[in-house]
Coordinates of C-alpha atoms in Angstrom, one line a residue:
Chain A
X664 CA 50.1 -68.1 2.8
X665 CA 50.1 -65.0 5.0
X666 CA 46.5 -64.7 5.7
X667 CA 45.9 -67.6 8.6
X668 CA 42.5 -67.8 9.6
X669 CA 40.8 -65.8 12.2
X670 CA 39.4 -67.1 15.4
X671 CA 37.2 -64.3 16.2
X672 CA 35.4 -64.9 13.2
X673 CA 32.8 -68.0 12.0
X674 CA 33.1 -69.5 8.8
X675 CA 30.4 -71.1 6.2
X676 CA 31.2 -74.3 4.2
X677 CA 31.6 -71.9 1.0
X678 CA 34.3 -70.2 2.3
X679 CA 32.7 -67.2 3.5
X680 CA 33.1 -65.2 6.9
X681 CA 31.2 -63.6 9.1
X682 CA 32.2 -61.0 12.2
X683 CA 29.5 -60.0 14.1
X684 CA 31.8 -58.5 16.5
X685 CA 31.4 -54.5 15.0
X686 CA 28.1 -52.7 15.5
X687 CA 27.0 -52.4 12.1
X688 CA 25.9 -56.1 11.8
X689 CA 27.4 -59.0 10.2
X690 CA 30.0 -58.4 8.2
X691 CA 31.1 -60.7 5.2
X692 CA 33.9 -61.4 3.2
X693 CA 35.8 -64.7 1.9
X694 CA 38.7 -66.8 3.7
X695 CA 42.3 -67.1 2.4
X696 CA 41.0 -70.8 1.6
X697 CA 39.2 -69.2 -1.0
X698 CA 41.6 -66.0 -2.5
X699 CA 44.3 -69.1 -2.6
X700 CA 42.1 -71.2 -4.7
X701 CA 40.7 -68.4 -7.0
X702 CA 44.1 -66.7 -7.6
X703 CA 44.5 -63.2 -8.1
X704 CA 40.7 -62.0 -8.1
X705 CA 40.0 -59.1 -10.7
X706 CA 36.0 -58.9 -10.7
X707 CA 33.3 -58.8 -7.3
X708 CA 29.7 -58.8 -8.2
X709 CA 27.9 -58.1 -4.9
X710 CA 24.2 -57.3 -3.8
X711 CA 23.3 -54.0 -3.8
X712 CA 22.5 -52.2 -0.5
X713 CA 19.0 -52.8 0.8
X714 CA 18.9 -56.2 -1.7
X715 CA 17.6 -58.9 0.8
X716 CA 20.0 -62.1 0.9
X717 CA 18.9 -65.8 2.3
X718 CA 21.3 -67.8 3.7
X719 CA 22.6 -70.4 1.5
X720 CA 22.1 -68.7 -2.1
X721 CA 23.8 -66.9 -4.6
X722 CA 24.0 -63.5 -3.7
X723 CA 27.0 -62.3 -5.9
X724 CA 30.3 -63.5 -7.8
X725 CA 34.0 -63.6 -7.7
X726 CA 35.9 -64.0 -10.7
X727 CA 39.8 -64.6 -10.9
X728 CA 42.0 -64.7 -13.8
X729 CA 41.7 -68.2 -14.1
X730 CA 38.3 -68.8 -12.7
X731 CA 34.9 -67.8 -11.3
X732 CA 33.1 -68.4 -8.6
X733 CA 29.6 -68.2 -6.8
X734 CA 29.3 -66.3 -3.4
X735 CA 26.7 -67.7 -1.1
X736 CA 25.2 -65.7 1.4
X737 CA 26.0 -67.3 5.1
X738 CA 23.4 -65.3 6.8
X739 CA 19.9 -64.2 5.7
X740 CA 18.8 -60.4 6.5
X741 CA 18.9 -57.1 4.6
X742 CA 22.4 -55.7 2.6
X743 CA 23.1 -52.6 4.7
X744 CA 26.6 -51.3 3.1
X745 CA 29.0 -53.0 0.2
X746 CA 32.7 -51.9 0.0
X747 CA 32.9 -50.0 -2.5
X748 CA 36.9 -50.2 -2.2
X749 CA 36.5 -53.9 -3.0
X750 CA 34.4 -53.4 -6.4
X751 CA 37.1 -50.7 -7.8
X752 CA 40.0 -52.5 -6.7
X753 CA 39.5 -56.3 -6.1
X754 CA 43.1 -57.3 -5.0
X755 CA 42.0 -55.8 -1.9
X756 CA 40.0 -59.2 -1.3
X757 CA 43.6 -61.3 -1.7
X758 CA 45.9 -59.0 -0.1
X759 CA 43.9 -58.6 3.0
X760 CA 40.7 -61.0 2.7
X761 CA 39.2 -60.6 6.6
X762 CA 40.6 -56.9 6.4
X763 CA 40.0 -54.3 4.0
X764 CA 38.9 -56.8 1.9
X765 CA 35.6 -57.0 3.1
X766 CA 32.7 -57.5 0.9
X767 CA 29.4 -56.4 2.4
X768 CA 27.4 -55.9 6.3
X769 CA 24.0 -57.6 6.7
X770 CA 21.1 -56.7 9.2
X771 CA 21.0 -60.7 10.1
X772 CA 17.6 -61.9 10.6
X773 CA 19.0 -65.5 10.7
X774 CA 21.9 -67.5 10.1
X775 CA 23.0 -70.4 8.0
X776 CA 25.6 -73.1 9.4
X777 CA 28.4 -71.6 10.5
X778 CA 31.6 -73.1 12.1
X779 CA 33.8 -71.8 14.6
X780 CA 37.7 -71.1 13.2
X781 CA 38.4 -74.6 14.9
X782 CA 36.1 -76.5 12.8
X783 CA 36.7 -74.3 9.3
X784 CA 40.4 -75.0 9.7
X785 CA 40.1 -78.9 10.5
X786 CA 37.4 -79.0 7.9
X787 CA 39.8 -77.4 5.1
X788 CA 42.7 -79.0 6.4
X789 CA 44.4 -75.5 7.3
X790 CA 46.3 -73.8 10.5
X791 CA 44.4 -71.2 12.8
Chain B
X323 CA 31.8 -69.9 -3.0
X324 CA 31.8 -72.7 -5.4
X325 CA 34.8 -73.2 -7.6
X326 CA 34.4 -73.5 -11.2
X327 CA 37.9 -73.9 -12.9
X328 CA 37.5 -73.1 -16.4
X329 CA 40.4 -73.5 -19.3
X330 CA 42.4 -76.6 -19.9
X331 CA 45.4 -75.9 -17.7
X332 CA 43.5 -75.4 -14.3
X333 CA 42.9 -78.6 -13.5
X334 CA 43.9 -78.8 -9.9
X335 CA 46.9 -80.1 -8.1
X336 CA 49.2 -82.9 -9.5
X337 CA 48.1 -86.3 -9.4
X338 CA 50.2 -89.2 -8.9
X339 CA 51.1 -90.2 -12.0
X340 CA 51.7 -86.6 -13.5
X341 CA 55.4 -86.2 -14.1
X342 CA 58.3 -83.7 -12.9
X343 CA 60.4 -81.6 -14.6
X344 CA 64.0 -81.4 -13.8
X345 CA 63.2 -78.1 -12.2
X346 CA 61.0 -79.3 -9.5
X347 CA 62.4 -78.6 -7.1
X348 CA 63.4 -75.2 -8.1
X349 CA 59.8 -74.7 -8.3
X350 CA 59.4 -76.0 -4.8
X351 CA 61.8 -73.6 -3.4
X352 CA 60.5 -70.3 -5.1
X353 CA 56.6 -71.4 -3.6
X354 CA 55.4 -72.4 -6.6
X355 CA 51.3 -73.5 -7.2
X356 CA 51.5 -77.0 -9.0
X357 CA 48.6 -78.0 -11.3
X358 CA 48.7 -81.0 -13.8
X359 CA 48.8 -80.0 -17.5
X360 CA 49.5 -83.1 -19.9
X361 CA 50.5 -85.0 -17.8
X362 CA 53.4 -83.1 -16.1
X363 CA 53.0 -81.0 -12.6
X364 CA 53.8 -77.7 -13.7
X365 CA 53.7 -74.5 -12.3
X366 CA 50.8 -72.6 -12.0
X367 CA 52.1 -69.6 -10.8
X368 CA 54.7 -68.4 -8.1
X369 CA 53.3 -65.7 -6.0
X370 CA 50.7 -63.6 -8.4
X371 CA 49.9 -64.7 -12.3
X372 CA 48.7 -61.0 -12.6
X373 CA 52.3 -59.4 -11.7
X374 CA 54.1 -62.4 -13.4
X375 CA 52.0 -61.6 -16.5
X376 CA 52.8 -57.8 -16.0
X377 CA 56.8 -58.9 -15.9
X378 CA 56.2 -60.2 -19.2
X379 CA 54.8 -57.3 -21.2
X380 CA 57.1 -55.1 -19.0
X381 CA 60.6 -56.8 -18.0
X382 CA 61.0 -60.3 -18.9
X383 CA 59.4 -63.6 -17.5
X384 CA 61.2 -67.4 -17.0
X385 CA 59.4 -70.2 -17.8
X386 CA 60.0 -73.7 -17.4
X387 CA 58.2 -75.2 -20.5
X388 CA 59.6 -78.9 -19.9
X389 CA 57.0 -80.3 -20.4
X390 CA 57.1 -79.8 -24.6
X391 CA 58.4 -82.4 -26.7
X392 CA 61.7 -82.4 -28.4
X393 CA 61.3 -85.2 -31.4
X394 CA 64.6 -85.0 -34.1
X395 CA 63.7 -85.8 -37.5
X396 CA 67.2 -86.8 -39.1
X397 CA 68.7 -88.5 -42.1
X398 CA 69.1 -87.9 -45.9
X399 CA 65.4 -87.8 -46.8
X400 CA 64.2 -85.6 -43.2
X401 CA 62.9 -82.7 -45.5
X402 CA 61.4 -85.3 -47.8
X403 CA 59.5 -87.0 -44.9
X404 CA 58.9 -84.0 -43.1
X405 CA 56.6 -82.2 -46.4
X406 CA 54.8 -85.6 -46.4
X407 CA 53.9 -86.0 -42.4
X408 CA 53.3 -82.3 -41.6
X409 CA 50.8 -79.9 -43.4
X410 CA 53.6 -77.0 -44.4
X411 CA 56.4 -77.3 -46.4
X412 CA 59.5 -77.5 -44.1
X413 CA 61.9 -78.6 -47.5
X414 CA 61.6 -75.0 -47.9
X415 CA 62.9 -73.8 -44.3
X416 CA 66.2 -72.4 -44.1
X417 CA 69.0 -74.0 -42.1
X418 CA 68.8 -72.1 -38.8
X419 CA 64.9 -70.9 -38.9
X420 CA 61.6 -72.2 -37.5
X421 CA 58.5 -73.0 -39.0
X422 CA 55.1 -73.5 -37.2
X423 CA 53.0 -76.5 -38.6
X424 CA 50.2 -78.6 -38.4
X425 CA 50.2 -82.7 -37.6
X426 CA 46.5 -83.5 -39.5
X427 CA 45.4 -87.2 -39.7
X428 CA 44.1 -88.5 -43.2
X429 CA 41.3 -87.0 -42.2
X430 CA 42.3 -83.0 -41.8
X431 CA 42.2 -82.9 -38.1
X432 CA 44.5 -81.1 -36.1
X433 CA 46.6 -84.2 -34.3
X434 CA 48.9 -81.0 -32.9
X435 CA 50.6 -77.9 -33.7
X436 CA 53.8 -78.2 -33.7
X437 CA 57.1 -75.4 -34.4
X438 CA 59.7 -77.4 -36.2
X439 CA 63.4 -75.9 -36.3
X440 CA 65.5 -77.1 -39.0
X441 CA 69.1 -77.9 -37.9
X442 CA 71.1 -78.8 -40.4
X443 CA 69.9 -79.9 -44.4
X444 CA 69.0 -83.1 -42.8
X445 CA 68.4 -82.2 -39.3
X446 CA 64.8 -81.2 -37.8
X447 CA 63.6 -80.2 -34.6
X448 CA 59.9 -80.9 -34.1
X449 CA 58.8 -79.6 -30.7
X450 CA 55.1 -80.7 -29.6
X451 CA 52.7 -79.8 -27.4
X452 CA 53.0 -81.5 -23.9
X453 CA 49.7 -84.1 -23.9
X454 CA 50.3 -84.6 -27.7
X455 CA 54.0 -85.5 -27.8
X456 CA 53.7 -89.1 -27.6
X457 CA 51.1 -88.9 -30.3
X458 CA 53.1 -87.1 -32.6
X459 CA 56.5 -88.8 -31.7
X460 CA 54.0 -92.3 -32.4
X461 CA 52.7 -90.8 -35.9
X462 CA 56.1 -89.6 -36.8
X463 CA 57.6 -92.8 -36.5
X464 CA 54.9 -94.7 -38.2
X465 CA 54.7 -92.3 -41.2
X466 CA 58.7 -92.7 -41.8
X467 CA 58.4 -96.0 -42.6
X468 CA 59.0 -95.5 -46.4
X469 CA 62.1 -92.8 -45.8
X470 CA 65.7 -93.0 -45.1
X471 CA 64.9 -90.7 -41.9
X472 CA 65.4 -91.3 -38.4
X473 CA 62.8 -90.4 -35.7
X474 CA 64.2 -90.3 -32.1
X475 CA 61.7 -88.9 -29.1
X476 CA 64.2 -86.8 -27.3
X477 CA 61.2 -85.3 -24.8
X478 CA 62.4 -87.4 -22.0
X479 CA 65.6 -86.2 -21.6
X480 CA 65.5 -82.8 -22.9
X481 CA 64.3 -79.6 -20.9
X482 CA 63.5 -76.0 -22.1
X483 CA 63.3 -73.1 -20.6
X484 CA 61.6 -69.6 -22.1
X485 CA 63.0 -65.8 -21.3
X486 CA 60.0 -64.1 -22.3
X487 CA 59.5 -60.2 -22.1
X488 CA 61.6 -57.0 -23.8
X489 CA 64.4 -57.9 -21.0
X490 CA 65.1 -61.3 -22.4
X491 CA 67.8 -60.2 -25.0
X492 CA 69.6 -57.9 -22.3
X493 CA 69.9 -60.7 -20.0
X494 CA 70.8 -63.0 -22.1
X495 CA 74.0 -61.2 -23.3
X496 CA 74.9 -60.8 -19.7
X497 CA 75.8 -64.7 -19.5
X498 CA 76.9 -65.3 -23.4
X499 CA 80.9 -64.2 -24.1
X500 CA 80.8 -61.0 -26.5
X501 CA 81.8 -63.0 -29.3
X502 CA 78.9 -64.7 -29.5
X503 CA 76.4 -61.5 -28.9
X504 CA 76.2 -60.8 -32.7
X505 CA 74.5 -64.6 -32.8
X506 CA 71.9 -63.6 -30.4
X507 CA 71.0 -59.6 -31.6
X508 CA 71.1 -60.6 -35.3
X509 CA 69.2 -63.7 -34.4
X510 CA 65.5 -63.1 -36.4
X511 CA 62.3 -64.1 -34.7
X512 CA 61.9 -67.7 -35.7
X513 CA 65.2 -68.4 -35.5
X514 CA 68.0 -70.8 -33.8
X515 CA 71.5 -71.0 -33.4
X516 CA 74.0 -72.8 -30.6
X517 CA 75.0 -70.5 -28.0
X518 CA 77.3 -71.4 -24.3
X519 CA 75.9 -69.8 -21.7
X520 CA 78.2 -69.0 -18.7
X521 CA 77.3 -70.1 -15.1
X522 CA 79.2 -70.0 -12.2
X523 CA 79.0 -73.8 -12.5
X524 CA 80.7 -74.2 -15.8
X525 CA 79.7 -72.8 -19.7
X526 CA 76.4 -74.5 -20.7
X527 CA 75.8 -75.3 -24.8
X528 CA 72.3 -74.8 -25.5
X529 CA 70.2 -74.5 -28.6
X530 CA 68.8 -70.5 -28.3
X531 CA 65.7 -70.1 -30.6
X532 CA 63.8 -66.6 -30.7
X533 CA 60.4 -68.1 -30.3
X534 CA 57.7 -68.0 -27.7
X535 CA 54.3 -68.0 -27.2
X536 CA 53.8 -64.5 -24.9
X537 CA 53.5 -61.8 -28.1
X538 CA 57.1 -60.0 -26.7
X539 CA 60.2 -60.8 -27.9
X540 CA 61.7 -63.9 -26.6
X541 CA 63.9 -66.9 -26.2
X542 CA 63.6 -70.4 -25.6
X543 CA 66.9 -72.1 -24.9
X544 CA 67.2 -76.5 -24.9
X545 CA 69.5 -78.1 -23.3
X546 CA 69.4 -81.7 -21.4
X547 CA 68.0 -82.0 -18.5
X548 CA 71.0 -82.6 -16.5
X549 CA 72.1 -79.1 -17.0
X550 CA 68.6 -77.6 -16.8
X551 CA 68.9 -76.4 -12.8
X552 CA 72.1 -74.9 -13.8
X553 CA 70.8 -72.9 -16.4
X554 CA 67.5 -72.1 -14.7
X555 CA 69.7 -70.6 -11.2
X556 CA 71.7 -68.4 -13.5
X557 CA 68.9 -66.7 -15.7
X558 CA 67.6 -66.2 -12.6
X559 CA 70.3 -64.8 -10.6
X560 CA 71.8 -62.8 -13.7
X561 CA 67.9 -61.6 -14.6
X562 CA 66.7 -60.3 -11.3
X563 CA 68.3 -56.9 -11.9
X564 CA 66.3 -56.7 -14.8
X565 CA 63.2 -57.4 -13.4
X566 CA 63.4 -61.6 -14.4
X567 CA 60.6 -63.0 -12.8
X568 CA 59.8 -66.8 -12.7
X569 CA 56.1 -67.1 -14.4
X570 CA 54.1 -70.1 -14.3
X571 CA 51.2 -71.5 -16.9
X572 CA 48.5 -69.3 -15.6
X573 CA 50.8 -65.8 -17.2
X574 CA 51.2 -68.1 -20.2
X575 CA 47.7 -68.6 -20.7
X576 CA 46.5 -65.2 -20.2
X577 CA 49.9 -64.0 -22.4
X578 CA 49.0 -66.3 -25.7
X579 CA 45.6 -65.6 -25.3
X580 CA 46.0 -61.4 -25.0
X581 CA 48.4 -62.9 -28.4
X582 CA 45.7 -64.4 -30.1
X583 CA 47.3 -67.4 -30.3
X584 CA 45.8 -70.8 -29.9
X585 CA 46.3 -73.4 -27.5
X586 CA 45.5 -76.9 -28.6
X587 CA 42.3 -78.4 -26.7
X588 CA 40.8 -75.2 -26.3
X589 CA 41.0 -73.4 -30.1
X590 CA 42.5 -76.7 -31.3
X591 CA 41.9 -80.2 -31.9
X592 CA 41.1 -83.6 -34.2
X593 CA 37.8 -82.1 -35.1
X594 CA 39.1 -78.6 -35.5
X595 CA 39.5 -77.8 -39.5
X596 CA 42.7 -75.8 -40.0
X597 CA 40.3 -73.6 -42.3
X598 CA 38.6 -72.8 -39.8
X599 CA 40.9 -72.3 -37.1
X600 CA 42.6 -69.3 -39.3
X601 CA 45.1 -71.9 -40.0
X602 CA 44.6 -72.0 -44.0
X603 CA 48.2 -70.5 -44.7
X604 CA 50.1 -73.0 -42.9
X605 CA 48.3 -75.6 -45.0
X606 CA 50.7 -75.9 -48.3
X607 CA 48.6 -77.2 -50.5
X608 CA 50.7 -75.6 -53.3
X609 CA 53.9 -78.1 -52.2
X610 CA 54.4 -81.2 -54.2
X611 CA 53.7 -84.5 -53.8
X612 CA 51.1 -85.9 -51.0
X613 CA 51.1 -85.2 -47.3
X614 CA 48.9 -86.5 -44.5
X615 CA 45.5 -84.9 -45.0
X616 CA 46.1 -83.7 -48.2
X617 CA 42.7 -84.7 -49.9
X618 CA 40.6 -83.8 -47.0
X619 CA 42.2 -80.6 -46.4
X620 CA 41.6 -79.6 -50.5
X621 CA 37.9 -81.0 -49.5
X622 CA 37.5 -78.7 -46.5
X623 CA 39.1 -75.2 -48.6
X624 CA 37.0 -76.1 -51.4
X625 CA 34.1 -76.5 -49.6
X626 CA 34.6 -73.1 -47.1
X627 CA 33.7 -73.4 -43.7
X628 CA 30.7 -72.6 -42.2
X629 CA 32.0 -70.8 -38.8
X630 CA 35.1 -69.0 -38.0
X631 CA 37.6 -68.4 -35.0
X632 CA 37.5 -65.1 -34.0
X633 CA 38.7 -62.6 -30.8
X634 CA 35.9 -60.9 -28.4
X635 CA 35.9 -58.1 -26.5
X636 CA 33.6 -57.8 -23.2
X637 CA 31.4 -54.8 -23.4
X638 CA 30.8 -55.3 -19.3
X639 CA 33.5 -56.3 -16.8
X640 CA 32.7 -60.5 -16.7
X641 CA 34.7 -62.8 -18.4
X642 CA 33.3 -65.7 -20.7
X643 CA 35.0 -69.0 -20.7
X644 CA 36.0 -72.1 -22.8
X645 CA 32.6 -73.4 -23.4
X646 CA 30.1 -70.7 -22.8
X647 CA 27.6 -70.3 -25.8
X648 CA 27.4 -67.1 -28.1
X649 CA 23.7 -66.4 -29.4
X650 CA 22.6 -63.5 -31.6
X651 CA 19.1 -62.8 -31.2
X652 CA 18.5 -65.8 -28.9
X653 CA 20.3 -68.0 -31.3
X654 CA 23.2 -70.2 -30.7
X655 CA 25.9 -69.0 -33.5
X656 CA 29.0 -69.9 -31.2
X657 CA 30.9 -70.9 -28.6
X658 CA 33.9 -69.3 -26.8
X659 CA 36.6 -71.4 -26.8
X660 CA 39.2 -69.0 -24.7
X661 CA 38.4 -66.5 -22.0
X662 CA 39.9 -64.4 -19.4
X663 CA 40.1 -61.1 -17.7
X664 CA 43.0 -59.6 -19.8
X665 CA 45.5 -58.0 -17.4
X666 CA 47.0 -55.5 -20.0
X667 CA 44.2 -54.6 -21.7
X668 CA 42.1 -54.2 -18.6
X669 CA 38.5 -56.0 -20.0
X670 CA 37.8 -59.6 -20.5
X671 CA 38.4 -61.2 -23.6
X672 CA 37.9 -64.5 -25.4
X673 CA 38.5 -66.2 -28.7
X674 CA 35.1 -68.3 -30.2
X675 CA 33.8 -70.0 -33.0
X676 CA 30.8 -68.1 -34.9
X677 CA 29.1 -68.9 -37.3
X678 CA 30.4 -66.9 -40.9
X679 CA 27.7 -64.5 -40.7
X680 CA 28.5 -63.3 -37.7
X681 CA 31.9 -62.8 -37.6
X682 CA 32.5 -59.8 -39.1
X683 CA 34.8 -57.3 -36.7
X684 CA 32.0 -55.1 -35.2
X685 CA 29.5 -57.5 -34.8
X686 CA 27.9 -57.6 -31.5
X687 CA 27.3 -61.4 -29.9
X688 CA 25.7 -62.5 -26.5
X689 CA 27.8 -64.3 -24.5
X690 CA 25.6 -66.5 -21.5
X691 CA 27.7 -66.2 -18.8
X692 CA 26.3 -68.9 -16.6
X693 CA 22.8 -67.7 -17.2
X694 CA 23.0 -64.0 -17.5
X695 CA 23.6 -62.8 -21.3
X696 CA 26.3 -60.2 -21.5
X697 CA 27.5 -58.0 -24.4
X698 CA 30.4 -58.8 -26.3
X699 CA 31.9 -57.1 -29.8
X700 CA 33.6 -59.0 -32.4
X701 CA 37.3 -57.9 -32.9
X702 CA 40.1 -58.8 -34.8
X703 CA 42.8 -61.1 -33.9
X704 CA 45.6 -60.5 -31.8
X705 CA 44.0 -58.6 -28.8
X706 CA 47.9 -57.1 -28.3
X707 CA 50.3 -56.4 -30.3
X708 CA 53.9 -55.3 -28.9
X709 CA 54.8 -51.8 -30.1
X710 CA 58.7 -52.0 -30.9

């Protein structure tokens, strides 16, 4: 697929990533491992802005034609901002996954495990 | 993110002992997505189920649906045999037309659906579902026993490809010589005739049926498998004009479903009455003599049945899916069977069996979507219906 994975970014075994490159905290979204998998994605359920997340549990859903899926928060902190871009038009999330389609930013008060590009793409068998 | 793959036909990539079709590695070369449906690696989908579903309802869609069985049912008692093994009464098909049916055991359960085409007076077509052809081939054969019929599995070497979508007839004509065009436009929906289809490789006989399991007007065309890559390149090359697009068994999934149309394992199986399936008027129970099932199925009319298939609509924007319960009140009255996001109609939908009471068109159900109820209305069947 287009999207190759990003080595600025870290990655959580659930197929989530996190950039906490920008000054608005972390910000989250889900790898092409994932949008390949899911197929065309046409429904995000995300926190709402202020929710507190904990690293490790549910803290949404994406559904795809053909199937749904669980989104686990990779960091624990407070929801700051959700893209609202993502909820009225989820293609955004396949057709540009660690772009636009970003799901939410998080005031991180700690982390979960999270790999470097290296070990996400060895771990899933992918190319950087 | 945790996958969970719902519905019969995502059930990841192919294993080793799934089969190809003869058009496997035309599938390889357009990037297709492989999963393992009844045994065969099919396509899932090319590039995006959503836009090949959209080509569908909008242009026209080309399917490689190999993977059906072809069984021939031939010889001077075929019609004879064929009101005896199958629930309808195929006797009364007309050379040249179709017939979907039901394969019941003694018992009234659905051993498959099946379209059956007749051919000649004494010459049948009986075209299975994938995972069930060997059964039905096997039952077939063992049910002729006492007729001057001949059952030959013709699965193996036959291959079939669908043009699906208001396109199809347009690009069809471009490869068939004008003589033959009258065959095609007159041909009636449920209907079969021979056709040759030109390719740059040589003129192709196929058998061109206007069938299809998408809700739009369609063809399927048969031909042996040796010819099938042929076939496939030149719909493909003639079609693109038109919008042809290759569609995988994702778009067909979403497509029968939006079509109301079951799909044996999910709406469909051995414990599945026909009764209750909406299936009671391909059950001739008026036809003489006995069939397969015949005493059970009278059983199951008389006695009624106490739930009901039936289409839902999603009041919210998640979908339910094969196996999710449906409560009223905090009852259990149901459970979906079908469900998806529906790409034309914008909402998720699903098909479910409910209990009688509740299956009245209006009716508001609970769906648990993986523990969080969500609203869904009661509607009737199909979800889409074509306009022309």
């Amino acid at each position: 697929m287009s999207n190759n994975i990003l080595t600025d970014y870290r990655y959580s075994a659930e197929h989530e990533w996190v950039d906490t490159s920008g000054s608005d905290g972390a910000r989250i979204g889900i790898t092409s491992v994932a949008t390949d998998a899911l197929g065309d994605i046409v429904y995000v359920d995300l926190p709402e802005t202020g929710a507190e997340i904990t690293a490790g549990e549910v803290c949404g859903e994406v559904e795809s034609t053909k199937s749904v899926s669980d989104l686990y928060a990779p960091v624990s902190g407070k929801v700051t901002a959700v893209n609202d871009a993502v909820v009225d038009d989820p293609s955004l999330v396949n057709n540009d996954p660690y772009g636009e389609g970003w799901l939410f930013t998080v005031e991180v008060s700690s982390e979960g495990p999270l790999m470097s590009a290296d070990e996400y793409a060895k771990t899933n068998g992918v190319e950087l | 993110m945790s996958n969970e793959t719902s519905g019969s036909e995502n059930s990841g990539t192919g294993t080793a002992t799934s089969r190809q079709t003869a058009l496997y590695t035309e599938h390889e070369k357009l990037g297709a997505f492989f999963t393992d449906f009844g045994g065969w690696q099919m396509p899932l989908k090319y590039k995006s189920e959503l836009a090949e579903h959209k080509a569908v309802r909008e242009t026209a869609g080309l399917f490689d649906l190999s993977h059906m069985g072809e069984v021939r049912v031939s010889g001077p008692q075929a019609a004879e045999f064929l009101d005896y093994a199958l629930a309808g009464k195929l006797s009364a098909v007309k050379v040249g037309r179709a017939k979907y049916s039901l394969l019941c055991n003694e018992d009234g359960g659905i051993i498959d659906d099946l379209i059956t085409y007749r051919r000649g007076d004494n010459d049948y077509l009986v075209v299975p579902n994938a995972g069930n052809a060997p059964a039905v081939a096997a039952a077939l054969a063992e049910r002729s026993a006492q007729f001057d019929v001949e059952v030959e599995d013709q699965s193996a070497e036959t291959s079939l490809i669908a043009v699906q979508g208001p396109e199809s007839e347009g690009i069809l004509l471009k490869l068939i010589d004008s003589s033959q065009h009258a065959d095609v436009t007159g041909l009636k929906y449920y209907a079969a005739t021979d056709v040759t289809i030109n390719t740059d490789g040589g003129p192709l006989d196929v058998l061109l049926a206007r069938t299809g399991y998408t809700g739009e007007d369609g063809f399927e065309l048969y031909l042996p498998n040796a010819q099938a890559a042929q076939l496939w390149t030149a719909l493909l090359e003639t079609g693109t004009d038109a919008g042809l697009t290759p569609a995988g068994l994702a778009s067909r999934d979403s497509l029968r479903l939006e079509a109301g149309m079951p799909l044996y394992g999910n709406e469909l199986s051995l414990e599945t009455s026909p009764y209750t399936a909406g299936l009671g008027p391909v059950v001739a129970l008026s036809k003489e003599g006995d069939f397969v099932g015949r005493s059970a199925l009278e059983a199951q009319k008389e006695q009624g049945t106490s739930r009901k298939l039936v289409g839902l609509t999603a009041q919210g924007r998640r979908a339910a899916r094969s196996h999710y319960p449906v409560s009223v009140d905090g009852e259990v009255v149901g459970e979906v069977t079908s469900g998806a996001p529906s790409p034309t109609l914008g909402h998720p939908i699903a098909m479910a069996y409910v209990d009688v009471a509740h299956s009245e068109p209006g009716t508001t159900v609970e769906v648990d979507l993986r523990g969080k109820p969500e609203k869904f209305d009661v509607v009737k069947l199909p979800f889409y219906k074509r306009s022309n």
